[in-house]
Short mmCIF file of C-alpha atoms in Angstrom, two decimals:
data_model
loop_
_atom_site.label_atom_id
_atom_site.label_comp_id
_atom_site.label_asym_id
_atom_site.label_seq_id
_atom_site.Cartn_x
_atom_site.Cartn_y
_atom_site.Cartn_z
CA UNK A 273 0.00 0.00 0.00
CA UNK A 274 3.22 2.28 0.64
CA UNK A 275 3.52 2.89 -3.65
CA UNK A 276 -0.40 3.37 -3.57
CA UNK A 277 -1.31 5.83 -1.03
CA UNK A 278 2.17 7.66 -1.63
CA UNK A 279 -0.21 8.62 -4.90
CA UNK A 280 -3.40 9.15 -3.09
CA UNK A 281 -4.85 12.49 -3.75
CA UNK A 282 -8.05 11.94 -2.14
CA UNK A 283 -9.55 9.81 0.22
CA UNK A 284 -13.52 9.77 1.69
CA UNK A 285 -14.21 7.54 5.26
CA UNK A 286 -17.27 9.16 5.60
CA UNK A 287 -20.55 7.08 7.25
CA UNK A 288 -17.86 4.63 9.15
CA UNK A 289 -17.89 4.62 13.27
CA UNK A 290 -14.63 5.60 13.24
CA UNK A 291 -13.55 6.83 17.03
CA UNK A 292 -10.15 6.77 16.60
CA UNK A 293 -7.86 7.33 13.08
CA UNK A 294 -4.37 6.70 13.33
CA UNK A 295 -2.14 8.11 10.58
CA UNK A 296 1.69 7.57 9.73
CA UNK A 297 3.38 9.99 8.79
CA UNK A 298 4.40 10.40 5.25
CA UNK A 299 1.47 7.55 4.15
CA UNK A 300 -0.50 10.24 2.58
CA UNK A 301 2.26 12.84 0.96
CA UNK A 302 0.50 14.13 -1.74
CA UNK A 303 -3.31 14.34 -0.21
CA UNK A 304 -4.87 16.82 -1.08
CA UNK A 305 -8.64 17.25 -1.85
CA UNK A 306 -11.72 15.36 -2.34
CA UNK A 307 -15.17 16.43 -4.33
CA UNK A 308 -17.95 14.66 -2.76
CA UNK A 309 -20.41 16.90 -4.92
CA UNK A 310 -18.65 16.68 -8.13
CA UNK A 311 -18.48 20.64 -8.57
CA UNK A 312 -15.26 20.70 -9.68
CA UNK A 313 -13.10 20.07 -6.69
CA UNK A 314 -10.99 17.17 -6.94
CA UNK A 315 -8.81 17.39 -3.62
CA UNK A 316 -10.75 17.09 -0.33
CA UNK A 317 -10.67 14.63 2.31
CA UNK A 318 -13.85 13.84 4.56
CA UNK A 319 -14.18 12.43 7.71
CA UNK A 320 -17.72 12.11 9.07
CA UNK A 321 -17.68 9.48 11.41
CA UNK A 322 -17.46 9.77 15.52
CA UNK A 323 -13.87 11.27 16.08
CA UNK A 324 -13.30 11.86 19.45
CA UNK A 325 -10.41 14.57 18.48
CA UNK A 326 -8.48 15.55 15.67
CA UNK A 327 -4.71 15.01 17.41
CA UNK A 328 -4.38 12.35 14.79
CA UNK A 329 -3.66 14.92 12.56
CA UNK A 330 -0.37 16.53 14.43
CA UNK A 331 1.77 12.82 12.83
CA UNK A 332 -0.02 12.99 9.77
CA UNK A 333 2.21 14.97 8.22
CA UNK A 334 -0.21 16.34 5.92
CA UNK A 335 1.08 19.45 4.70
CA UNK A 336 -0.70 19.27 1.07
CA UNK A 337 -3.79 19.31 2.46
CA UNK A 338 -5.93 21.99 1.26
CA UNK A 339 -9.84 20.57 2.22
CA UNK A 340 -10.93 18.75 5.19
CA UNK A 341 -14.84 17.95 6.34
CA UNK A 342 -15.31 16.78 9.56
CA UNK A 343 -18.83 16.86 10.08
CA UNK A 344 -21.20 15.50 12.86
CA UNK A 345 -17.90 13.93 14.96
CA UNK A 346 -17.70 14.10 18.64
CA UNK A 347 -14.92 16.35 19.15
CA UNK A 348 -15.52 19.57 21.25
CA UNK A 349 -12.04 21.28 21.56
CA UNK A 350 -9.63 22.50 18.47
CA UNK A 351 -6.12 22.90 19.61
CA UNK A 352 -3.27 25.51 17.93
CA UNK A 353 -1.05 22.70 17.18
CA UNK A 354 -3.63 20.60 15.18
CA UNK A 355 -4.16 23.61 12.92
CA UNK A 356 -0.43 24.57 13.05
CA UNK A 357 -0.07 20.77 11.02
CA UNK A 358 -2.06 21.95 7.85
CA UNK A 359 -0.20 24.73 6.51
CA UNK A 360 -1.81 24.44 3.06
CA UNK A 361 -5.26 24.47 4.40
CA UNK A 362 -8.07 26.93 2.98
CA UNK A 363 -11.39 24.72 3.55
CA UNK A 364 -12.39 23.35 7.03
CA UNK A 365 -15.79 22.57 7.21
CA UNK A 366 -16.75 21.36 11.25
CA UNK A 367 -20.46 21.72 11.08
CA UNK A 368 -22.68 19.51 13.50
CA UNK A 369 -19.85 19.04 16.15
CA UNK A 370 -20.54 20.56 19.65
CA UNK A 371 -17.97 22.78 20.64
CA UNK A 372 -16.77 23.53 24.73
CA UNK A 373 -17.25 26.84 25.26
CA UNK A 374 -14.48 27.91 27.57
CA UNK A 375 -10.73 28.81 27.58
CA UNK A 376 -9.75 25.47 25.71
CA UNK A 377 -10.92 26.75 22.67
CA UNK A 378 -10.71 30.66 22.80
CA UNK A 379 -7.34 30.46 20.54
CA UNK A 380 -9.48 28.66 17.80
CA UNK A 381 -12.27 31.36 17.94
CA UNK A 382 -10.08 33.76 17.63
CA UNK A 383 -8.27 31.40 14.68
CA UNK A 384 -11.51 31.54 12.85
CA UNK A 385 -12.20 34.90 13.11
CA UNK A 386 -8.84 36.36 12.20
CA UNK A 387 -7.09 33.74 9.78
CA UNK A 388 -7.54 35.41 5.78
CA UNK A 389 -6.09 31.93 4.38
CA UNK A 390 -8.23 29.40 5.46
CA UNK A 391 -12.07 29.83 5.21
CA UNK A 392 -14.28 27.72 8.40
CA UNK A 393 -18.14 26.86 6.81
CA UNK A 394 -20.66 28.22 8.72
CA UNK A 395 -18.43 29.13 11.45
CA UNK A 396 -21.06 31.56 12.84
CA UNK A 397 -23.33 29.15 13.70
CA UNK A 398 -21.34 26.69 15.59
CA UNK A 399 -22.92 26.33 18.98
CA UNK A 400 -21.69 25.74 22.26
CA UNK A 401 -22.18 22.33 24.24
CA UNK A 402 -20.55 23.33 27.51
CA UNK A 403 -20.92 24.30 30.19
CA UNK A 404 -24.50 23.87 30.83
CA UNK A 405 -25.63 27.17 31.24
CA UNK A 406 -24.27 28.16 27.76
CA UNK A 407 -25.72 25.28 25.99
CA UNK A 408 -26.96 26.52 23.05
CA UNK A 409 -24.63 29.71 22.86
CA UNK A 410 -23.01 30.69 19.44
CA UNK A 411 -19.73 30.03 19.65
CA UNK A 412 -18.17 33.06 18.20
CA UNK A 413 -20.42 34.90 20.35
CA UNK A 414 -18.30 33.88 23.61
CA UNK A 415 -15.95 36.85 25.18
CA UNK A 416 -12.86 35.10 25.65
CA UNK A 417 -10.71 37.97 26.68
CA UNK A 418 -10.91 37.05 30.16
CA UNK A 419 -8.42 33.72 28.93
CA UNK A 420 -5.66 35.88 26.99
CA UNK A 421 -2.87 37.44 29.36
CA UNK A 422 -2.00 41.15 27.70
CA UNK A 423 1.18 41.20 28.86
CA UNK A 424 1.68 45.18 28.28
CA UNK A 425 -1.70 45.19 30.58
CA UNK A 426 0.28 43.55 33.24
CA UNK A 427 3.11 45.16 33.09
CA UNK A 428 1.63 48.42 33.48
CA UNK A 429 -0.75 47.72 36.15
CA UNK A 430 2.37 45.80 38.36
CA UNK A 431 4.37 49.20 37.86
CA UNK A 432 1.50 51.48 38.61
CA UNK A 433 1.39 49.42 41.92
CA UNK A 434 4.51 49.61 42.32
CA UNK A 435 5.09 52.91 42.04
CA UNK A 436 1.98 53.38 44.56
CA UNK A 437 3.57 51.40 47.16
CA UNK A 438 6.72 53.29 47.10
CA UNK A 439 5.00 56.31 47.64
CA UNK A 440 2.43 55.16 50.10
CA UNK A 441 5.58 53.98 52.20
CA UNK A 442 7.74 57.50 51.72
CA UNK A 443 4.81 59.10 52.46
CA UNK A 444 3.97 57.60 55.46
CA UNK A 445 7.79 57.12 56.86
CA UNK A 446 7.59 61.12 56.09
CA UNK A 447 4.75 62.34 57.67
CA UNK A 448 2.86 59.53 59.57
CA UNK A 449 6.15 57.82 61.31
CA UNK A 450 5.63 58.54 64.59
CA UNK A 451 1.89 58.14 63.91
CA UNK A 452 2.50 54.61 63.31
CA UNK A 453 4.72 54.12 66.10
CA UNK A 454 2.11 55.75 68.51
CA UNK A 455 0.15 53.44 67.52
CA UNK A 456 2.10 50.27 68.08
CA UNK A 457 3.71 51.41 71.20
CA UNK A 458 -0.12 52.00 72.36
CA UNK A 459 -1.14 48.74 71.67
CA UNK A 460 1.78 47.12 73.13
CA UNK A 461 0.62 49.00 76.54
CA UNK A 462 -2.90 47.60 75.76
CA UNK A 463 -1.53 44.44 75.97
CA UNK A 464 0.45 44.39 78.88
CA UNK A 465 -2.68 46.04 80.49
CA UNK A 466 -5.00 43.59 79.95
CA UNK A 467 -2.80 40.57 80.94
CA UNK A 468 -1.98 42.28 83.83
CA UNK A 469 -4.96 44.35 85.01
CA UNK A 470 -6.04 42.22 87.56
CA UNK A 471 -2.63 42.49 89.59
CA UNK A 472 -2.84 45.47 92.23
CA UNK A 473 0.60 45.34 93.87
CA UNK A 474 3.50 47.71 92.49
CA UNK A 475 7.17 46.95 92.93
CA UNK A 476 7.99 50.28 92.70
CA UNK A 477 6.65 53.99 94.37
CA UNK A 478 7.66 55.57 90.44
CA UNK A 479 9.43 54.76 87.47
CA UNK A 480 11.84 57.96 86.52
CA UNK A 481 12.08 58.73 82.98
CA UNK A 482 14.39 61.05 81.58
CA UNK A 483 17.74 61.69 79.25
CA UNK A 484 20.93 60.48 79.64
CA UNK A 485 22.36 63.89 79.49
CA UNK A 486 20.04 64.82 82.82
CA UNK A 487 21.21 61.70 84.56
CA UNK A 488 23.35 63.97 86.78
CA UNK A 489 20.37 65.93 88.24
CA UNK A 490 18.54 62.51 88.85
CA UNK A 491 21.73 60.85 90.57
CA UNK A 492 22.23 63.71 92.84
CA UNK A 493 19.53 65.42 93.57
CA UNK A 494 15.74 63.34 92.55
CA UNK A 495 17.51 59.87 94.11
CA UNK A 496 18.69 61.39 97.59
CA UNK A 497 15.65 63.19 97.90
CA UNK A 498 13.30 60.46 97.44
CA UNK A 499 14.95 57.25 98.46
CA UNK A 500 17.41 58.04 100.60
CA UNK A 501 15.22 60.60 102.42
CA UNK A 502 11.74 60.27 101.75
CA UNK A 503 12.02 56.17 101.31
CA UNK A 504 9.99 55.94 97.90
CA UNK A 505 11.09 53.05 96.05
CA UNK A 506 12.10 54.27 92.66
CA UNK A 507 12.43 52.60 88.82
CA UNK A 508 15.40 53.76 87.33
CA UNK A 509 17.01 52.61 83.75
CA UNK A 510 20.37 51.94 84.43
CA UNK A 511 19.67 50.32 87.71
CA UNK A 512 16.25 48.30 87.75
CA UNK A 513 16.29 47.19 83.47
CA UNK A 514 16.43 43.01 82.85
CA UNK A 515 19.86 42.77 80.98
CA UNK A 516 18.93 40.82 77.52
CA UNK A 517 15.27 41.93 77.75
CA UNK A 518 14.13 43.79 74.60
CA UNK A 519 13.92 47.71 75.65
CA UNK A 520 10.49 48.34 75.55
CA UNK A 521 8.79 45.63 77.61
CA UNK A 522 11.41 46.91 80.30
CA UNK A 523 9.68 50.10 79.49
CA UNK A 524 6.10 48.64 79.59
CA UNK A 525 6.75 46.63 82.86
CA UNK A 526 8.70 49.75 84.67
CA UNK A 527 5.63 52.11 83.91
CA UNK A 528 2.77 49.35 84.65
CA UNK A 529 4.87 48.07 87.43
CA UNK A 530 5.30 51.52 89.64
CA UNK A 531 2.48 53.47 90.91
CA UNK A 532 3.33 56.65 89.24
CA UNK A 533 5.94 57.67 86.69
CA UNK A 534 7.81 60.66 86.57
CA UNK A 535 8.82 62.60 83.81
CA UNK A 536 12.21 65.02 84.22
CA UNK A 537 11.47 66.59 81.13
CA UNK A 538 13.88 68.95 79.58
CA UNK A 539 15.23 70.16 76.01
CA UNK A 540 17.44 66.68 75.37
CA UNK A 541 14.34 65.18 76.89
CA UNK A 542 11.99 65.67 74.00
CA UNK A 543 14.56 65.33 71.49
CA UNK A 544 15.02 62.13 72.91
CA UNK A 545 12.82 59.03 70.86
CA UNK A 546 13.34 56.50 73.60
CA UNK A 547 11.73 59.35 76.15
CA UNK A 548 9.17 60.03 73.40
CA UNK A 549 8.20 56.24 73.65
CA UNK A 550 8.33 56.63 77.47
CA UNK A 551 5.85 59.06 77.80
CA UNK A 552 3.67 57.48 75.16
CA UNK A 553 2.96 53.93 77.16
CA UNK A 554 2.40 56.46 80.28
CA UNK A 555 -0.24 59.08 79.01
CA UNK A 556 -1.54 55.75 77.52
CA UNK A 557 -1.69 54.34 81.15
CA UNK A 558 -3.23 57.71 82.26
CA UNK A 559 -6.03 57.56 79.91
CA UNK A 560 -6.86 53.74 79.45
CA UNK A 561 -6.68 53.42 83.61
CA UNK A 562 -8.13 56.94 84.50
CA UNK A 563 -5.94 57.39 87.16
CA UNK A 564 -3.36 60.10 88.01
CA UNK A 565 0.08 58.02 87.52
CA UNK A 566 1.97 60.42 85.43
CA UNK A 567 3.98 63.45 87.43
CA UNK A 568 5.74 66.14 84.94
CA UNK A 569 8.97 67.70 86.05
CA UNK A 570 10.43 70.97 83.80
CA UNK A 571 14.06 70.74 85.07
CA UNK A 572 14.00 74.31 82.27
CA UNK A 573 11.94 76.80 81.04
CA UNK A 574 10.75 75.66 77.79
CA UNK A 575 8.91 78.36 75.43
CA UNK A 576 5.52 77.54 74.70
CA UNK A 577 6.83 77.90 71.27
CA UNK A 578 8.80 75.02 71.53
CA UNK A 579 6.16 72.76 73.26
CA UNK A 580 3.69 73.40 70.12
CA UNK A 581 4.81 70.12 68.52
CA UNK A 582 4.60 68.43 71.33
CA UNK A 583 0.87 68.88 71.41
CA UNK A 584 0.47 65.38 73.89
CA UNK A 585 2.73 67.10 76.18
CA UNK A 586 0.63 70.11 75.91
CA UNK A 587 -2.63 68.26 76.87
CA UNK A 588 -1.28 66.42 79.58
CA UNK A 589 0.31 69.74 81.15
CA UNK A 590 -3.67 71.14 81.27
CA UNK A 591 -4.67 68.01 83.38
CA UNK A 592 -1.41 66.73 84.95
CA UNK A 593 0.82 67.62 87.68
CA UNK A 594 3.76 69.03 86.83
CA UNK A 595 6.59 71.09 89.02
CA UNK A 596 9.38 73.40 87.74
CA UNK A 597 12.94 72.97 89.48
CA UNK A 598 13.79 76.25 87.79
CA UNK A 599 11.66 77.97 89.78
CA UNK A 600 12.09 76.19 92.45
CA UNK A 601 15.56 77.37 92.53
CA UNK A 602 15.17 79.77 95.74
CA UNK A 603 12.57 77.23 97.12
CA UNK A 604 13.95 73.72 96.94
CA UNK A 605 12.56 72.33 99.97
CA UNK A 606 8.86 73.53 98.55
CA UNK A 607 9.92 71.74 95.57
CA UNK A 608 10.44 68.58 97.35
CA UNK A 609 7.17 68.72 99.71
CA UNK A 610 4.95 69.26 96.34
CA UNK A 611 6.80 66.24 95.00
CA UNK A 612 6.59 64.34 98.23
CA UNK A 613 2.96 65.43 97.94
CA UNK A 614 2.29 64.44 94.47
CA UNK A 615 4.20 60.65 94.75
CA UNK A 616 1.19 60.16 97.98
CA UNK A 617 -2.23 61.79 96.29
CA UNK A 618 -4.19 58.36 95.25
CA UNK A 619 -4.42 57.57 91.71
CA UNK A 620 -7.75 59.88 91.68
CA UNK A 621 -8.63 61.95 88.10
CA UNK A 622 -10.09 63.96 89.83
CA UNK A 623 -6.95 64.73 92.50
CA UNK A 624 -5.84 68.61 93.19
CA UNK A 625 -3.22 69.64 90.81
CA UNK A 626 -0.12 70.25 92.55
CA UNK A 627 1.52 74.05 91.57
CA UNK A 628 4.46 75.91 92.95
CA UNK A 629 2.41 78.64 92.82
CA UNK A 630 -0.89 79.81 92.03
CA UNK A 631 0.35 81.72 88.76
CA UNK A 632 3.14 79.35 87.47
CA UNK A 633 0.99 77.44 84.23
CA UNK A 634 2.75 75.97 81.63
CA UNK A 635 6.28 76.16 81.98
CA UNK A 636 7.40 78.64 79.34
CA UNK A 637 4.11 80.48 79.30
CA UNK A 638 3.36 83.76 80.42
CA UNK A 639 0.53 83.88 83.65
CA UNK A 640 -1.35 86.59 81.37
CA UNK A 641 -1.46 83.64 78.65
#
């Protein structure tokens, strides 16, 4: 049969049960066309039988081929590569097959509708099979640009994102920072509060926060006072931190472990981001537990221009007790007693506000202010 069908122009298999054709390649070289109708056509090649696919054809090497009827089969789904195998073709008539209606076929529809060499018969009428709900459905009818990836699309959208994140990040490291770490530091104090809100007993009278570069004034003249003197039991940094433990639960467990804290607040003091995070879990303390734990202590004058950022420490100055040592300068021992005074009022909101003097206000502020 090799000699024979090396000749073989034309071949029909229609009305057989055919499910599945197997070709070799090279059997049918010079196949071409077949005229069923006798209208002139004298290379085509017709299958109608019950195909369950066309892959046959991607071994059939059947590059002459220029008609091919496969009507009524049982194929749904049309692949690139099976098309890709009949360069010469310019007739494909399909009618009578039902046709899957999804991704697996959206390159042929788009084949059909775009392809100027070959012509598909009565393409527009080819109706879908599946899914169920678009049973019935004209194929060509189906919006399949939900299955194609436009890469430009992509591209454009990832760097549009991209470019949005960067700027959503520089813009909030630039202006919401310390919003963010307000935040955090707030509900890390949250935290600790609840787990530990049921627990009255404080191992220390105050916790002490303040700079590094006011450590002298604490060391020789807040410690004696209070300790050695008065007897409070005080929270100090350098002293009373767990070595190894991460700074800011030592933070968290000095402020929610002493009854008060007190704040030696100076120029260095708000420049300072670990006192900034100090006096953050503290107000927090103050307002979650409604109780008067926080005592302010201006070792300086600071001008109420300079305290306008600070608009927390501003607030808490209107409601808090706070004490000037440098106007306490020719009254130290009235300095102490207000102190003294301030570590033994109860943890009361509504507590007298402890002044030097009637007039004082904000430190920095004028008394006409």
């Amino acid at each position: 049969m090799s000699n024979k069908t090396t000749e073989l122009v034309s071949l029909d298999l229609s009305l057989n049960q055919l499910v599945v054709f197997g070709v070799t390649a090279d059997i049918f070289p010079n196949l071409t066309t077949l005229d069923l109708e006798d209208r002139g056509k004298k290379h085509h090649i017709v299958w109608e039988t019950n195909l369950r696919s066309l892959d046959f054809l991607l071994h059939a090497n059947l590059t002459e081929l220029e008609f091919l009827q496969v009507r009524k089969n049982s194929f749904s789904v049309i692949s690139e590569p099976v098309m890709q195998s009949l360069p010469a073709l310019v007739y494909l008539d399909m009618q009578g097959n039902s046709f899957t209606c999804d991704c697996d076929n959206a390159w042929f529809l788009q084949w059909v509708i775009t392809n100027k060499q070959t012509q598909v018969s009565d393409a527009y009428n080819f109706e879908c099979n599946f899914p169920p709900n678009l049973k019935g459905r004209k194929l060509l009818e189906l919006d399949v640009r939900s299955c194609t990836v436009d890469v430009g699309f992509v591209c454009y959208i990832s760097t549009a994102c991209a470019v949005m994140v960067v700027m959503a990040v520089s813009f909030t490291h630039h202006f919401l920072q310390w919003h963010l770490v307000y935040a955090y530091y707030l509900l890390l104090a949250f935290l600790y509060n609840t787990k530990h809100k049921d627990k009255r007993a404080h191992p220390y009278d105050a916790f002490v926060s303040y700079n590094a570069n006011d450590e002298h004034w604490v060391l020789g003249e807040l410690l004696p006072k209070l300790e050695d003197e008065q007897g409070w039991r005080l929270c100090l940094h350098h002293r009373d931190f767990q070595p190894g433990k991460p700074i800011m639960e030592n933070i968290t467990d000095a402020i929610y472990g002493s009854r008060k804290t007190i704040c030696v607040i100076s120029h260095d003091y708000l420049a300072s981001e670990w006192c900034s995070r100090e006096i953050q879990v503290a107000s927090f303390r103050l307002f979650d537990e409604q109780k008067d734990v926080l005592i302010l202590v201006f070792l300086e004058d600071i001008p109420m221009q300079q305290l306008s950022p600070y608009h927390r420490m501003r607030r808490l100055l209107k409601r808090q007790t706070y004490l000037s040592w440098s106007r306490a300068v020719a009254h130290p021992d009235l300095f102490w007693e207000k102190l003294r005074q301030a570590l033994e009022t109860r943890e009361d909101p509504a507590g007298e506000h402890l002044l030097l003097s009637v007039g004082d206000g904000i430190p920095g502020e004028r008394p006409d202010q």
